[in-house]
PDB file of C-alpha atoms in Angstrom:
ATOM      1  CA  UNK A   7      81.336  19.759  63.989  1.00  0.00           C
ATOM      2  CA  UNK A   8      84.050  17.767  62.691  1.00  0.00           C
ATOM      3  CA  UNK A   9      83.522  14.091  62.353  1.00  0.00           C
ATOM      4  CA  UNK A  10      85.913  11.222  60.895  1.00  0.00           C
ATOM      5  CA  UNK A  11      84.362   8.036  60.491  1.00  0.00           C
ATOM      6  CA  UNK A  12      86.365   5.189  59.237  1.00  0.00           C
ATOM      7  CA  UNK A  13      85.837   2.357  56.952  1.00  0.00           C
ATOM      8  CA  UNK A  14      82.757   4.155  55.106  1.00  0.00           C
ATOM      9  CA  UNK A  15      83.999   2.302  51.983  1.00  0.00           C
ATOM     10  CA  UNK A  16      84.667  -1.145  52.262  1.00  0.00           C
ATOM     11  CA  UNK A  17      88.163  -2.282  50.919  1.00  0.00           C
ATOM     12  CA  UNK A  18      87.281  -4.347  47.714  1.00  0.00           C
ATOM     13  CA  UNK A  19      85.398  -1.747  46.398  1.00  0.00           C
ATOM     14  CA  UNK A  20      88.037   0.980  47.208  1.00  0.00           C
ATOM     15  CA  UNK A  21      90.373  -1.698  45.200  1.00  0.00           C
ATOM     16  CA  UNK A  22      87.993  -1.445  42.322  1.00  0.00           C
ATOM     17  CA  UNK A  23      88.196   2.129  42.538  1.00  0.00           C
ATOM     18  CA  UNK A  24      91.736   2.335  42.477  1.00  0.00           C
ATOM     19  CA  UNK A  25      91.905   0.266  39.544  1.00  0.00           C
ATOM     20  CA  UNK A  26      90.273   2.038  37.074  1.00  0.00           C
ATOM     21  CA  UNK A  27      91.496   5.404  38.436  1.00  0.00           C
ATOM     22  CA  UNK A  28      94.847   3.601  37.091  1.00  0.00           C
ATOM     23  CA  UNK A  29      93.163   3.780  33.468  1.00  0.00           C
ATOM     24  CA  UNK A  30      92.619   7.878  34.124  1.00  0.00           C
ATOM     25  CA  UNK A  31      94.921  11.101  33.622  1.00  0.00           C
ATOM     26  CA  UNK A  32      95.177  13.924  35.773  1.00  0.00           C
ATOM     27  CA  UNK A  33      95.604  17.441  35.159  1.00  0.00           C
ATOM     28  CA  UNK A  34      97.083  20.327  37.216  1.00  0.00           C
ATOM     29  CA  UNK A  35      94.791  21.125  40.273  1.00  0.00           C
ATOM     30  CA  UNK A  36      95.330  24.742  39.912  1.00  0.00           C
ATOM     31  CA  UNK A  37      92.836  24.331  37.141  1.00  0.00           C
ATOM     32  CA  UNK A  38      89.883  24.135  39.831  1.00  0.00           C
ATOM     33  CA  UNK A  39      91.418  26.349  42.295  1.00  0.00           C
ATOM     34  CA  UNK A  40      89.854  30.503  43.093  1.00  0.00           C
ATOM     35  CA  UNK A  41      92.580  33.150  42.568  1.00  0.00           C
ATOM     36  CA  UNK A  42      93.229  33.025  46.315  1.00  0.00           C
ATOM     37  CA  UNK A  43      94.226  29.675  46.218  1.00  0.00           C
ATOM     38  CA  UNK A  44      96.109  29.228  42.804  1.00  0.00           C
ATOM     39  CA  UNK A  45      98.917  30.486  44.307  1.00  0.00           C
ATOM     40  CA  UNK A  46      99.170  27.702  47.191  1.00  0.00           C
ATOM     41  CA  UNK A  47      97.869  24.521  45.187  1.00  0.00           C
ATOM     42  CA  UNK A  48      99.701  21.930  44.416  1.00  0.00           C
ATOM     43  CA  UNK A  49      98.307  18.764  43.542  1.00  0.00           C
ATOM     44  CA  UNK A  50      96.589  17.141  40.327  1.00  0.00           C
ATOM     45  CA  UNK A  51      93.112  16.582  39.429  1.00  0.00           C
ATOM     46  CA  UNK A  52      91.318  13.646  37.921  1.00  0.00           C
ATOM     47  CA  UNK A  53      90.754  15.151  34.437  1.00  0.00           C
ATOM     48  CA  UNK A  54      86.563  14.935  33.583  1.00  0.00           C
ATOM     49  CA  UNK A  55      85.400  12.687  31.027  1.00  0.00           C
ATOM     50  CA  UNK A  56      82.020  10.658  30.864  1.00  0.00           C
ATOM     51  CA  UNK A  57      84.555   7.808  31.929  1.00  0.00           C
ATOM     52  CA  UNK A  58      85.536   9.618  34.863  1.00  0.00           C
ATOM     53  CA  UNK A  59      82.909  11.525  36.032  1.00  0.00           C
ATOM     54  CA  UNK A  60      80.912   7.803  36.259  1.00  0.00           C
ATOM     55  CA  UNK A  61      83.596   6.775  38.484  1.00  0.00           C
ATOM     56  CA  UNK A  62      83.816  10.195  40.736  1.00  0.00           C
ATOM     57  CA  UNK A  63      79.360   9.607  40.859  1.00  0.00           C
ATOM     58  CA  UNK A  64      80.325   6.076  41.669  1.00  0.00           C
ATOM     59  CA  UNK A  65      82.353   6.831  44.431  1.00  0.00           C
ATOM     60  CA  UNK A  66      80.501   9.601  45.568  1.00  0.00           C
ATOM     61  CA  UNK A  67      77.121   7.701  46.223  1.00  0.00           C
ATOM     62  CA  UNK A  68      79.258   4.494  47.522  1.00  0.00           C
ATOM     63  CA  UNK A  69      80.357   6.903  50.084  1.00  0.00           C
ATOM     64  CA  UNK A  70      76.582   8.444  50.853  1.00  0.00           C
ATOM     65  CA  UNK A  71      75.248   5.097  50.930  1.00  0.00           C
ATOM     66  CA  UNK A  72      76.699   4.939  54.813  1.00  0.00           C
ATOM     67  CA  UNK A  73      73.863   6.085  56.804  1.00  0.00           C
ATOM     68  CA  UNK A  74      75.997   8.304  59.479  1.00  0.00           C
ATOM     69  CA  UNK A  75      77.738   9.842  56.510  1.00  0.00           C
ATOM     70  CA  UNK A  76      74.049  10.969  55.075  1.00  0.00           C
ATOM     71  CA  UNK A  77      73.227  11.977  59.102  1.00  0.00           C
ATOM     72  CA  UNK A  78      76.483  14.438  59.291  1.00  0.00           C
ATOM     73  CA  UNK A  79      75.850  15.901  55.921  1.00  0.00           C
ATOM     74  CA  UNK A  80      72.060  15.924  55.095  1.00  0.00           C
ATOM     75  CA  UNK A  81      72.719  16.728  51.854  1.00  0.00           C
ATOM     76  CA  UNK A  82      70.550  18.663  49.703  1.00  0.00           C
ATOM     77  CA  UNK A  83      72.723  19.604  47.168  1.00  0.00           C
ATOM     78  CA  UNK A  84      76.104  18.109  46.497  1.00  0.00           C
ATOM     79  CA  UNK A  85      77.816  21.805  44.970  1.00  0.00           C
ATOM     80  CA  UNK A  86      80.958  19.673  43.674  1.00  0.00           C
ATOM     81  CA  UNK A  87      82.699  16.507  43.855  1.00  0.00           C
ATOM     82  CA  UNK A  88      86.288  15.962  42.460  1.00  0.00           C
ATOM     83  CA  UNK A  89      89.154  12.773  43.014  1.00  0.00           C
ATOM     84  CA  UNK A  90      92.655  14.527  43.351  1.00  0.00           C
ATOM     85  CA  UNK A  91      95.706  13.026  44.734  1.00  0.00           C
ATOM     86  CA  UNK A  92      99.533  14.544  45.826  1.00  0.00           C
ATOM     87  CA  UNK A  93     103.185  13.009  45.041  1.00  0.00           C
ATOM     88  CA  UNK A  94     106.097  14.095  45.549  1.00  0.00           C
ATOM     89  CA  UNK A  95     106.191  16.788  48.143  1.00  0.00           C
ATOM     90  CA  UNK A  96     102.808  18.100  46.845  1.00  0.00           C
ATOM     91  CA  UNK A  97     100.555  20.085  48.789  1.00  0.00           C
ATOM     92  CA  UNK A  98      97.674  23.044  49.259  1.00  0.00           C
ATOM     93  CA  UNK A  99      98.477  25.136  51.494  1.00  0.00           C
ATOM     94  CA  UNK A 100      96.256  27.211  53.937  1.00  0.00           C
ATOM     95  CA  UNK A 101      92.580  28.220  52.376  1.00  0.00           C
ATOM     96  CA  UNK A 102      88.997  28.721  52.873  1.00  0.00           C
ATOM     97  CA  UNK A 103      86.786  26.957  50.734  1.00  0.00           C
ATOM     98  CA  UNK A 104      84.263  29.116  47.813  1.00  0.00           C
ATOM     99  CA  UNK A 105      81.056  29.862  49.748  1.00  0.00           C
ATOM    100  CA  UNK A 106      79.159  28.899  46.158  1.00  0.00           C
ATOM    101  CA  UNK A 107      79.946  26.417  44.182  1.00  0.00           C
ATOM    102  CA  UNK A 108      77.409  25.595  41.376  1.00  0.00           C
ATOM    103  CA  UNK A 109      74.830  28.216  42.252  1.00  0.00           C
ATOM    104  CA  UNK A 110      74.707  25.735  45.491  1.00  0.00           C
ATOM    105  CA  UNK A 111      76.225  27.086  48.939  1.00  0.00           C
ATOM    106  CA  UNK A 112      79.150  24.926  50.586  1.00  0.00           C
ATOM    107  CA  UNK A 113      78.014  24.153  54.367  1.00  0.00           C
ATOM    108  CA  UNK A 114      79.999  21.541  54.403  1.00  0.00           C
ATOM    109  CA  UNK A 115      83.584  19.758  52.930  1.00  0.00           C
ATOM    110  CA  UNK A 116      84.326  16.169  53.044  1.00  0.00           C
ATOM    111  CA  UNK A 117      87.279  13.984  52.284  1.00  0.00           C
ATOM    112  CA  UNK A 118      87.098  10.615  51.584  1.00  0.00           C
ATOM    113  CA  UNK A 119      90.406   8.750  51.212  1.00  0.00           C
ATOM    114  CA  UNK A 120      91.152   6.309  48.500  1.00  0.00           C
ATOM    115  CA  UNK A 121      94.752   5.484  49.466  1.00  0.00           C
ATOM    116  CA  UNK A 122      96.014   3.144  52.660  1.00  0.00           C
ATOM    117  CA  UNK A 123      97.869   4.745  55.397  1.00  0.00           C
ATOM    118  CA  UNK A 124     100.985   2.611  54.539  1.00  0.00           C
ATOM    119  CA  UNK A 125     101.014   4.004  50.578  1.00  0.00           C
ATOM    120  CA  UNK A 126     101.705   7.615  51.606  1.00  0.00           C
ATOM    121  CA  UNK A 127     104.104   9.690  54.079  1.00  0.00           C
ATOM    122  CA  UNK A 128     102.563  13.254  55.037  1.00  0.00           C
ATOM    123  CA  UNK A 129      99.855  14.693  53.862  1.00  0.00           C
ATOM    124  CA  UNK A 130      97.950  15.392  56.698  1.00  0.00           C
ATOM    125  CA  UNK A 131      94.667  17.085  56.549  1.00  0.00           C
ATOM    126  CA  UNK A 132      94.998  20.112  58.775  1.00  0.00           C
ATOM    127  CA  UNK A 133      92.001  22.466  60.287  1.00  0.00           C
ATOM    128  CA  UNK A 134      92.678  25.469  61.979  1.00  0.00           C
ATOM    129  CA  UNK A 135      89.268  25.865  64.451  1.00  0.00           C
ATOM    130  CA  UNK A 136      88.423  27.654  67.618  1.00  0.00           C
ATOM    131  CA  UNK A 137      90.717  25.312  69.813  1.00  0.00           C
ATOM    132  CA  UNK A 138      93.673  25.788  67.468  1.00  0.00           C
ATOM    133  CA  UNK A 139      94.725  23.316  64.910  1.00  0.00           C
ATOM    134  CA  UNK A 140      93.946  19.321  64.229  1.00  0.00           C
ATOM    135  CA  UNK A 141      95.498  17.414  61.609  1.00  0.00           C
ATOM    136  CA  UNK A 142      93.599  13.843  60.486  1.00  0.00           C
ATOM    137  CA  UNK A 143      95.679  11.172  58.334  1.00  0.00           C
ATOM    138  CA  UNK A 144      92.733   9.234  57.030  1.00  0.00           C
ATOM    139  CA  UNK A 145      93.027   5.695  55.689  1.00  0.00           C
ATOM    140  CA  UNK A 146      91.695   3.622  52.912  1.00  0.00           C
ATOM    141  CA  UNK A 147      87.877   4.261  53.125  1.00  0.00           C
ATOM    142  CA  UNK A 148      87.767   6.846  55.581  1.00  0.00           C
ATOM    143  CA  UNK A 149      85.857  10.052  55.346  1.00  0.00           C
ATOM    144  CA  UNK A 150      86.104  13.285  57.276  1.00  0.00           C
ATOM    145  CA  UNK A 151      83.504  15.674  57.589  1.00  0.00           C
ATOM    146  CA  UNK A 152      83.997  19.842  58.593  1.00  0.00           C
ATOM    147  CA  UNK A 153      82.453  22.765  57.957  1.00  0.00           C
ATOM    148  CA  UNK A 154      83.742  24.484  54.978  1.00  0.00           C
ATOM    149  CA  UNK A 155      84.268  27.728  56.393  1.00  0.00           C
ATOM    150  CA  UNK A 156      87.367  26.708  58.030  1.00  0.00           C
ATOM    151  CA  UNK A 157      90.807  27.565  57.191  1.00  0.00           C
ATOM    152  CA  UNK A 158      92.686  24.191  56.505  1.00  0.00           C
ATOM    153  CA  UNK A 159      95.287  22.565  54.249  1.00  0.00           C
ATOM    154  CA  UNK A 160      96.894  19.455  52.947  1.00  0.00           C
ATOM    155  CA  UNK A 161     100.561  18.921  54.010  1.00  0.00           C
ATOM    156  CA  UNK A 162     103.324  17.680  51.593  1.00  0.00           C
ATOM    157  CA  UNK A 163     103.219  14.471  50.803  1.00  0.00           C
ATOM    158  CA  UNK A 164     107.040  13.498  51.239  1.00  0.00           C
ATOM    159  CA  UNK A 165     106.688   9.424  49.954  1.00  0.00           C
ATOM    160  CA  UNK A 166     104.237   7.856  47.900  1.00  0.00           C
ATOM    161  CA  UNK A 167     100.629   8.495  46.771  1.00  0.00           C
ATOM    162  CA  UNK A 168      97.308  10.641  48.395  1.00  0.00           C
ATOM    163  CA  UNK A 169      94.319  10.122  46.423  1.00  0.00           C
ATOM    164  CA  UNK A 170      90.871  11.241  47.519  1.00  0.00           C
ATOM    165  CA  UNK A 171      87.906  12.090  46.532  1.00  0.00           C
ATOM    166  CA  UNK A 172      86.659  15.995  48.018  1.00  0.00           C
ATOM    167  CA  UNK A 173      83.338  17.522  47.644  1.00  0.00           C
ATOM    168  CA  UNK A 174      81.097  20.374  48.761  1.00  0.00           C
ATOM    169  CA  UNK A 175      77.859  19.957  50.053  1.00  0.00           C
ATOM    170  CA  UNK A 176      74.809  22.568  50.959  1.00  0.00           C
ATOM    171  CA  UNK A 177      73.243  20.771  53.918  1.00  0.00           C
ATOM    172  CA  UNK A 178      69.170  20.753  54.599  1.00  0.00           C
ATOM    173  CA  UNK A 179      70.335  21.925  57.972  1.00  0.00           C
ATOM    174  CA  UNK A 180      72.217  25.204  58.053  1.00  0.00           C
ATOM    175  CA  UNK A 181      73.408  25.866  60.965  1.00  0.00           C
ATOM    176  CA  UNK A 182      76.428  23.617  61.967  1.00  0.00           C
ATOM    177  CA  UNK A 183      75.700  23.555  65.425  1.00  0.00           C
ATOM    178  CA  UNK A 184      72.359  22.728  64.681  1.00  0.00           C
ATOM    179  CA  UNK A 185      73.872  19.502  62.450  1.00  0.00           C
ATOM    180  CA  UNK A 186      75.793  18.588  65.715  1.00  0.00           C
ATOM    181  CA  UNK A 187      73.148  18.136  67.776  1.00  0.00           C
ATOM    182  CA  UNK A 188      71.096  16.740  65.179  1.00  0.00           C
ATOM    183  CA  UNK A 189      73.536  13.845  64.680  1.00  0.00           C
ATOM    184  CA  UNK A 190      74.229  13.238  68.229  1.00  0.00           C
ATOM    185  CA  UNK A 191      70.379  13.079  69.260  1.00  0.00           C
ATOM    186  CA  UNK A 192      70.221  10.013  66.101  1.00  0.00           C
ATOM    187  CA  UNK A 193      72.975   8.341  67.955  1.00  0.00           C
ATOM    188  CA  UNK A 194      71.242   8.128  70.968  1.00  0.00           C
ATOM    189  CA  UNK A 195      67.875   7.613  69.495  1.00  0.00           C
ATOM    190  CA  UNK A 196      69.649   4.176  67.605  1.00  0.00           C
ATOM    191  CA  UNK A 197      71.262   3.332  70.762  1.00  0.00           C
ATOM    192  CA  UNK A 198      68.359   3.142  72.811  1.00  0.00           C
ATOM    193  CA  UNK A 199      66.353   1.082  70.627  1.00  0.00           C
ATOM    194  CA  UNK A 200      69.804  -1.313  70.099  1.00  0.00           C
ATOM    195  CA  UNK A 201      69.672  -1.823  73.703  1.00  0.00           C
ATOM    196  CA  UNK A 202      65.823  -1.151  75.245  1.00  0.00           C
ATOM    197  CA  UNK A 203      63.503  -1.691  71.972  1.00  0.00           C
ATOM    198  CA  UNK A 204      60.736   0.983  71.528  1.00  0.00           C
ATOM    199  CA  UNK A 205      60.916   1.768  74.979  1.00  0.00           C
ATOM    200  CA  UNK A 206      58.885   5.131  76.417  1.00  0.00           C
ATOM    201  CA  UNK A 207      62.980   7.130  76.450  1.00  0.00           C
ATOM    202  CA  UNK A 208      63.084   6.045  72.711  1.00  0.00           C
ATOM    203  CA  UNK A 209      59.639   7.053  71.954  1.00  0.00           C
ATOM    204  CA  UNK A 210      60.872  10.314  73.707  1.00  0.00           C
ATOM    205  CA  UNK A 211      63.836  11.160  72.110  1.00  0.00           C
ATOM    206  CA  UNK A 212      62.423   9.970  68.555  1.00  0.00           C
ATOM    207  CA  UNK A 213      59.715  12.344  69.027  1.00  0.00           C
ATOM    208  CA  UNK A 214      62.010  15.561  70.055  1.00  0.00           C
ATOM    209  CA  UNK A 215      64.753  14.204  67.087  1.00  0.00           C
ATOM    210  CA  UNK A 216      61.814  14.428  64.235  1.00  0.00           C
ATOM    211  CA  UNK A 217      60.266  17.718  65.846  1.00  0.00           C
ATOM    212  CA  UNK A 218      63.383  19.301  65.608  1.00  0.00           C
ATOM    213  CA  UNK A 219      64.401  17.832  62.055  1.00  0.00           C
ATOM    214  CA  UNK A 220      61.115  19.885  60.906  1.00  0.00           C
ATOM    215  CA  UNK A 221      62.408  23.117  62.860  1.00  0.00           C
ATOM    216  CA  UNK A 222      65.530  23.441  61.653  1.00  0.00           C
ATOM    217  CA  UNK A 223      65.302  22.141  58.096  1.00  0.00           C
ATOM    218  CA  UNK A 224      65.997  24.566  55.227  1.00  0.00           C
TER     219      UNK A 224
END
């Protein structure tokens, strides 16, 4: 399941974000990077302070505070959380993320964009899956959502500024098709009651949507 939802972050708050990122310094992203994946990195890293690591927790539960963000992840454990960004032709090439980060297993990746389609040129975020390969350019605020054991990459960025923040996150819910259905069965339970209240359908699906919650949860 990959899912992009858009304006997860509202833009006054990315602003605020952006601002005091401006007060940071960033480091070679290599420094993070597995020895399969030194070798195709290129990008910088928002180098950890207290300072910083407030604003990458600050960002980070901005962005879980959306409740279909918290449905397509179900986090239990969030293994890692970083804010990078790519200039000038910068890029990571094809990988797979680390199956453990943090004594924590990665179900799932996420990247949440902190920069406005019109401030960068490139850097698509390309997944290679089943069908063949999808590229996303996300926009200020907007978060996508894949499992991590995908091959993917960032493309040069050939004018202006990326910045994002990435993370890692073991899921309650293993299984990613499990997830899927999972977060289409909560769209359809909200929908109903939008539209027909607790009608005897909602009652229905709410029923099957918590039953299965309890089966599949880790």
């Amino acid at each position: 399941m990959i899912i992009h939802l858009q304006q997860v972050i509202d833009k006054p708050t990315i602003d605020v974000i952006n601002e005091k990122l401006a007060q940071h310094t960033f480091t070679d992203g290599k420094l993070s990077a597995g020895a399969g994946a030194k070798s195709v990195k290129n990008n910088q890293q928002l180098s950890v302070d207290q300072k910083a690591q407030a604003l990458v927790d600050f960002t980070l539960q901005r962005m879980l505070r959306n409740p279909w963000v918290e449905a397509a992840l179900r986090p239990k454990t969030i293994a890692r959380s970083m804010i990078n960004r790519y200039q000038n032709e910068q890029s990571y090439g094809v990988h797979v993320d680390d199956a453990l980060m943090n004594q924590a297993r990665t179900d799932i990746s996420f990247t949440l964009s902190l920069s406005a389609l019109d401030e960068y040129q490139g850097g698509a975020l390309t997944i290679e899956e089943h069908s063949g390969e999808r590229s996303w350019r996300l926009d200020a605020g907007d978060v996508l959502i894949y499992p991590s054991h995908f091959l993917h990459q960032v493309e040069p960025v050939t004018a202006g500024q990326r910045t994002a923040l990435v993370g890692w996150c073991q899921s309650w819910v293993r299984d990613a098709q499990q997830r899927a259905l999972l977060f289409d069965m909560q769209q359809a339970v909200m929908q109903e009651f939008e539209t027909q209240g607790r009608s005897e359908q909602y009652l229905l699906l709410s029923k099957s949507y918590q039953n299965l919650l309890r089966m599949w949860m880790d």
